């Protein structure tokens, strides 16, 4: 048995007590696969046959996962892109100099969908003048989620290491240039990941990570790095979206009518909360957008893209009347 550390063009680097093996799926296993998520991905535990004299191996089975981080692949075609498996904690890395709450909400939905535990890491503290205000803003969209504010080049890594005890697996996700590679280098204790500085033009980081990779940490934990993502298309998960917006769901229970659409109805608790500045219009709009997106994904899964689009357009027109 071994664990997948990298994957590229059908070749999987597997780490095992016997060493590293660059492996491929057996023909029998590959032809039994029904969908993309049945194939191995970084973080998977697999049963494989090591060819000791060649440094190669043959994968026969993917063992059951306890979590799976994925997203919708690029393009219109319905395709799931696997990112990391068997992850206990996902560190959502965001730069304080390029602050985007709406993007953070989407990342949070993705993590809840995976079954892992989210933790925010806010970097680039030295480039931000209102750190406390931004931390408070994150607290308001992520109830109970731990938030770590770190200068990746100078601060101690102990707060992060505390979550990566032996046997635990973490993953880093976030936009390009927020400092994920620097975090990994600091946690490992050597420059294993390539890093680049801040662009002087806009103070944004440069993209460096191009593939997913699993790293063994000196203290026994495991960390998976992922390429930066500025746009995130969700794979599924209306329940996960609801988990992210618990405050809105709680408010909606106080509406006068149980089927309230939060538009023109009297006694709407959502409208009242927005007027009282208990809830921002931007957060509610983000909630509506994610609800439409997850509903569309469910419809597309059932009826296909064309029919799902027609249903959604019809629903929008009905609400406007």
Coordinates of C-alpha atoms in Angstrom, one line a residue:
X1 CA 0.0 0.0 0.0
X2 CA 1.2 3.5 -0.7
X3 CA 0.0 7.1 -1.0
X4 CA -0.2 9.2 -4.2
X5 CA 2.1 12.2 -4.0
X6 CA 1.8 13.6 -7.6
X7 CA 0.0 12.9 -10.8
X8 CA 0.9 13.9 -14.3
X9 CA -0.2 12.4 -17.7
X10 CA -1.4 9.1 -16.2
X11 CA 1.8 8.6 -14.1
X12 CA 1.4 8.6 -10.3
X13 CA 4.3 9.0 -7.9
X14 CA 3.5 6.8 -4.9
X15 CA 5.2 7.0 -1.5
X16 CA 5.5 3.8 0.4
X17 CA 7.7 2.3 3.1
X18 CA 9.6 0.6 0.3
X19 CA 10.4 3.9 -1.4
X20 CA 9.0 6.0 -4.3
X21 CA 7.5 4.4 -7.3
X22 CA 6.3 6.0 -10.6
X23 CA 3.2 4.0 -11.3
X24 CA 0.3 3.5 -13.7
X25 CA -3.1 2.0 -13.3
X26 CA -3.4 -1.6 -14.4
X27 CA -5.4 -2.2 -17.5
X28 CA -8.1 -4.1 -15.6
X29 CA -8.5 -1.3 -13.1
X30 CA -8.5 1.4 -15.7
X31 CA -11.3 -0.3 -17.8
X32 CA -13.4 -0.8 -14.7
X33 CA -13.5 2.9 -14.0
X34 CA -16.9 4.5 -14.5
X35 CA -16.2 8.1 -13.8
X36 CA -13.2 10.4 -13.2
X37 CA -13.5 10.3 -9.4
X38 CA -12.8 6.6 -9.5
X39 CA -9.2 7.2 -10.6
X40 CA -6.5 8.0 -8.1
X41 CA -5.7 11.6 -7.2
X42 CA -3.1 13.2 -4.9
X43 CA -3.7 12.1 -1.3
X44 CA -5.2 8.8 -2.2
X45 CA -4.2 5.6 -0.5
X46 CA -3.8 2.8 -3.2
X47 CA -3.0 -0.8 -3.4
X48 CA -0.2 -1.2 -5.9
X49 CA 2.3 -3.7 -7.0
X50 CA 5.9 -2.3 -6.7
X51 CA 8.4 -3.3 -9.3
X52 CA 11.4 -2.9 -7.0
X53 CA 14.2 -3.2 -9.6
X54 CA 12.6 -0.6 -11.9
X55 CA 11.3 2.0 -9.4
X56 CA 7.9 1.6 -11.0
X57 CA 4.5 0.2 -9.9
X58 CA 1.1 -0.9 -11.0
X59 CA -2.0 0.4 -9.3
X60 CA -4.8 -2.1 -8.7
X61 CA -7.2 -0.2 -6.4
X62 CA -8.0 3.1 -4.8
X63 CA -8.9 2.7 -1.1
X64 CA -12.0 4.3 0.3
X65 CA -11.6 8.1 0.9
X66 CA -12.8 10.0 4.0
X67 CA -12.8 13.3 2.1
X68 CA -12.4 14.6 -1.4
X69 CA -11.6 18.1 -2.5
X70 CA -12.8 18.8 -6.1
X71 CA -14.2 21.5 -8.4
X72 CA -15.8 21.8 -11.8
X73 CA -13.3 21.5 -14.6
X74 CA -12.8 24.3 -17.1
X75 CA -15.3 24.6 -20.0
X76 CA -18.9 23.9 -20.4
X77 CA -18.6 20.1 -20.4
X78 CA -19.6 18.5 -17.1
X79 CA -16.3 17.3 -15.7
X80 CA -15.1 17.0 -12.1
X81 CA -11.5 18.0 -11.4
X82 CA -10.1 16.1 -8.4
X83 CA -7.8 18.2 -6.3
X84 CA -6.9 16.2 -3.2
X85 CA -8.2 13.2 -1.2
X86 CA -8.1 12.2 2.4
X87 CA -7.6 15.7 3.6
X88 CA -8.4 16.5 7.3
X89 CA -7.9 20.3 7.2
X90 CA -8.0 22.8 4.3
X91 CA -6.1 26.0 4.8
X92 CA -7.8 28.8 2.8
X93 CA -4.9 31.1 2.0
X94 CA -5.9 34.7 1.2
X95 CA -3.7 37.8 0.8
X96 CA -4.7 40.8 2.9
X97 CA -3.5 43.0 0.1
X98 CA -5.9 41.5 -2.4
X99 CA -8.9 41.0 -0.2
X100 CA -12.0 39.4 -1.7
X101 CA -14.7 38.2 0.7
X102 CA -16.9 36.8 -2.1
X103 CA -14.1 34.5 -3.3
X104 CA -13.5 33.4 0.3
X105 CA -17.2 32.4 0.5
X106 CA -16.8 30.2 -2.6
X107 CA -13.7 28.5 -1.2
X108 CA -15.6 27.9 2.1
X109 CA -18.4 26.2 0.2
X110 CA -15.9 24.0 -1.6
X111 CA -14.3 22.9 1.7
X112 CA -17.6 22.0 3.3
X113 CA -18.4 20.0 0.3
X114 CA -15.2 18.0 0.6
X115 CA -15.9 16.9 4.2
X116 CA -12.7 18.5 5.5
X117 CA -12.3 21.2 8.2
X118 CA -11.6 24.8 7.0
X119 CA -9.1 27.2 8.5
X120 CA -8.4 30.7 7.0
X121 CA -4.8 31.9 6.7
X122 CA -4.5 35.6 5.9
X123 CA -1.1 36.5 4.5
X124 CA 0.7 39.7 3.3
X125 CA 0.1 41.4 6.7
X126 CA 2.9 43.9 6.0
X127 CA 1.0 45.2 2.9
X128 CA -2.3 45.9 4.8
X129 CA -3.1 48.9 7.0
X130 CA -6.5 47.7 8.4
X131 CA -5.8 44.1 9.4
X132 CA -8.2 44.0 12.3
X133 CA -11.1 45.3 10.2
X134 CA -10.5 42.6 7.6
X135 CA -10.2 39.8 10.2
X136 CA -13.5 40.9 11.6
X137 CA -15.0 40.8 8.0
X138 CA -13.9 37.2 7.6
X139 CA -15.3 36.3 11.0
X140 CA -18.7 37.6 9.9
X141 CA -18.8 35.3 6.8
X142 CA -17.2 32.2 8.5
X143 CA -18.7 31.6 11.9
X144 CA -16.5 29.5 14.1
X145 CA -13.8 29.0 11.5
X146 CA -10.3 29.7 12.9
X147 CA -8.4 32.6 11.3
X148 CA -4.6 32.8 11.3
X149 CA -2.9 36.1 10.3
X150 CA 0.7 35.4 9.2
X151 CA 3.6 37.1 7.7
X152 CA 4.8 34.0 5.7
X153 CA 8.5 35.1 5.6
X154 CA 9.0 36.2 9.2
X155 CA 6.4 34.8 11.6
X156 CA 6.6 31.5 13.4
X157 CA 4.9 28.6 11.7
X158 CA 3.9 27.0 15.0
X159 CA 0.2 28.1 14.7
X160 CA -0.1 26.1 11.5
X161 CA 2.0 23.2 12.7
X162 CA -0.4 22.8 15.6
X163 CA -3.0 21.6 13.1
X164 CA -0.7 19.2 11.3
X165 CA 0.2 16.7 14.0
X166 CA 1.5 13.2 12.9
X167 CA -1.1 11.4 10.9
X168 CA -3.0 14.6 9.9
X169 CA -3.2 15.8 6.3
X170 CA -3.7 19.4 5.3
X171 CA -4.2 21.1 2.0
X172 CA -3.5 24.7 0.8
X173 CA -5.9 26.4 -1.6
X174 CA -6.1 30.0 -2.7
X175 CA -5.4 32.4 -5.5
X176 CA -2.1 32.6 -7.3
X177 CA 0.6 34.5 -5.4
X178 CA -0.9 34.5 -1.9
X179 CA 2.2 32.8 -0.4
X180 CA 1.3 29.1 -0.4
X181 CA 4.8 28.1 -1.7
X182 CA 6.5 30.2 0.9
X183 CA 4.4 28.6 3.6
X184 CA 5.4 25.1 2.4
X185 CA 9.1 26.0 2.3
X186 CA 8.9 27.4 5.9
X187 CA 7.0 24.3 7.2
X188 CA 9.4 21.9 5.6
X189 CA 12.5 23.9 6.5
X190 CA 14.0 24.1 3.0
X191 CA 13.3 25.8 -0.3
X192 CA 11.5 22.9 -1.9
X193 CA 8.9 25.0 -3.7
X194 CA 9.8 27.8 -6.2
X195 CA 8.6 31.2 -5.0
X196 CA 8.5 34.6 -6.7
X197 CA 8.3 38.1 -5.3
X198 CA 5.5 40.7 -5.4
X199 CA 4.9 42.6 -8.6
X200 CA 5.7 46.3 -8.1
X201 CA 2.9 47.3 -10.6
X202 CA 0.0 46.1 -8.5
X203 CA 1.5 44.5 -5.3
X204 CA 0.1 41.1 -6.3
X205 CA 2.0 37.8 -6.1
X206 CA 3.1 35.8 -9.1
X207 CA 1.8 32.4 -10.0
X208 CA 4.3 29.6 -9.2
X209 CA 2.7 26.3 -8.3
X210 CA 1.6 24.4 -11.5
X211 CA 0.6 21.0 -10.1
X212 CA -0.7 19.3 -7.0
X213 CA 1.9 17.7 -4.8
X214 CA 1.9 16.0 -1.4
X215 CA 4.8 16.8 1.0
X216 CA 5.9 15.0 4.2
X217 CA 6.6 17.4 7.0
X218 CA 9.5 16.9 9.4
X219 CA 7.1 16.6 12.4
X220 CA 5.1 13.8 10.8
X221 CA 2.2 15.7 9.3
X222 CA 1.3 15.9 5.6
X223 CA 0.6 18.9 3.4
X224 CA -0.8 19.1 -0.1
X225 CA -0.2 22.1 -2.3
X226 CA -2.5 23.0 -5.2
X227 CA -2.2 25.5 -8.1
X228 CA -3.6 28.9 -7.6
X229 CA -7.2 29.6 -8.6
X230 CA -8.6 33.0 -9.2
X231 CA -11.9 31.6 -10.4
X232 CA -13.6 28.7 -8.8
X233 CA -16.5 26.8 -10.4
X234 CA -18.3 24.7 -7.8
X235 CA -18.9 21.0 -8.5
X236 CA -22.0 20.5 -6.4
X237 CA -23.3 21.1 -3.0
X238 CA -26.4 23.0 -2.1
X239 CA -26.1 21.7 1.5
X240 CA -22.5 23.0 1.6
X241 CA -23.6 26.4 0.4
X242 CA -26.2 26.4 3.2
X243 CA -23.4 25.6 5.7
X244 CA -21.5 28.7 4.6
X245 CA -24.5 30.9 4.9
X246 CA -26.0 29.7 8.2
X247 CA -26.7 33.3 9.2
X248 CA -29.0 33.9 6.3
X249 CA -30.9 30.6 6.8
X250 CA -31.4 31.5 10.4
X251 CA -32.8 34.9 9.6
X252 CA -35.1 33.4 6.9
X253 CA -36.8 31.3 9.6
X254 CA -38.2 34.5 11.1
X255 CA -39.9 35.6 7.9
X256 CA -43.7 36.0 8.2
X257 CA -44.4 33.6 5.4
X258 CA -42.7 30.2 5.2
X259 CA -42.4 30.4 1.4
X260 CA -41.0 34.0 1.5
X261 CA -38.9 34.8 -1.6
X262 CA -37.3 37.8 0.3
X263 CA -38.4 40.2 -2.4
X264 CA -41.8 42.1 -2.0
X265 CA -43.4 40.1 0.8
X266 CA -44.3 41.9 4.0
X267 CA -42.6 40.7 7.2
X268 CA -39.5 39.6 5.4
X269 CA -36.7 39.1 8.0
X270 CA -34.0 39.2 5.3
X271 CA -35.1 42.6 4.0
X272 CA -35.3 43.9 7.5
X273 CA -31.8 42.6 8.4
X274 CA -30.4 44.4 5.3
X275 CA -32.2 47.6 6.2
X276 CA -30.8 47.4 9.8
X277 CA -27.3 46.6 8.5
X278 CA -27.4 43.3 10.3
X279 CA -26.8 41.7 6.9
X280 CA -25.0 43.3 4.0
X281 CA -26.6 43.4 0.5
X282 CA -23.3 42.0 -1.0
X283 CA -23.4 38.9 1.2
X284 CA -27.0 38.2 0.4
X285 CA -26.4 38.7 -3.3
X286 CA -23.5 36.2 -3.0
X287 CA -25.8 33.7 -1.3
X288 CA -28.4 34.1 -4.1
X289 CA -25.7 33.6 -6.8
X290 CA -24.4 30.5 -5.2
X291 CA -27.9 29.1 -4.7
X292 CA -28.6 29.6 -8.4
X293 CA -25.3 28.0 -9.3
X294 CA -25.7 24.9 -7.2
X295 CA -29.3 24.5 -8.3
X296 CA -28.2 24.7 -11.9
X297 CA -25.5 22.1 -11.3
X298 CA -28.2 19.7 -9.9
X299 CA -30.5 20.4 -12.9
X300 CA -27.6 19.9 -15.4
X301 CA -26.8 16.6 -13.7
X302 CA -30.4 15.4 -14.1
X303 CA -31.4 16.9 -17.5
X304 CA -28.2 18.1 -19.3
X305 CA -27.0 21.6 -19.9
X306 CA -29.5 22.7 -22.6
X307 CA -32.6 21.6 -20.6
X308 CA -31.2 22.9 -17.3
X309 CA -30.7 26.4 -18.9
X310 CA -34.3 26.5 -20.2
X311 CA -35.6 25.5 -16.7
X312 CA -33.5 28.2 -15.0
X313 CA -34.5 31.0 -17.5
X314 CA -38.1 30.0 -17.1
X315 CA -37.8 30.2 -13.3
X316 CA -36.1 33.7 -13.5
X317 CA -38.9 35.0 -15.7
X318 CA -41.5 33.6 -13.3
X319 CA -40.0 35.4 -10.4
X320 CA -39.9 38.7 -12.3
X321 CA -43.6 38.7 -13.0

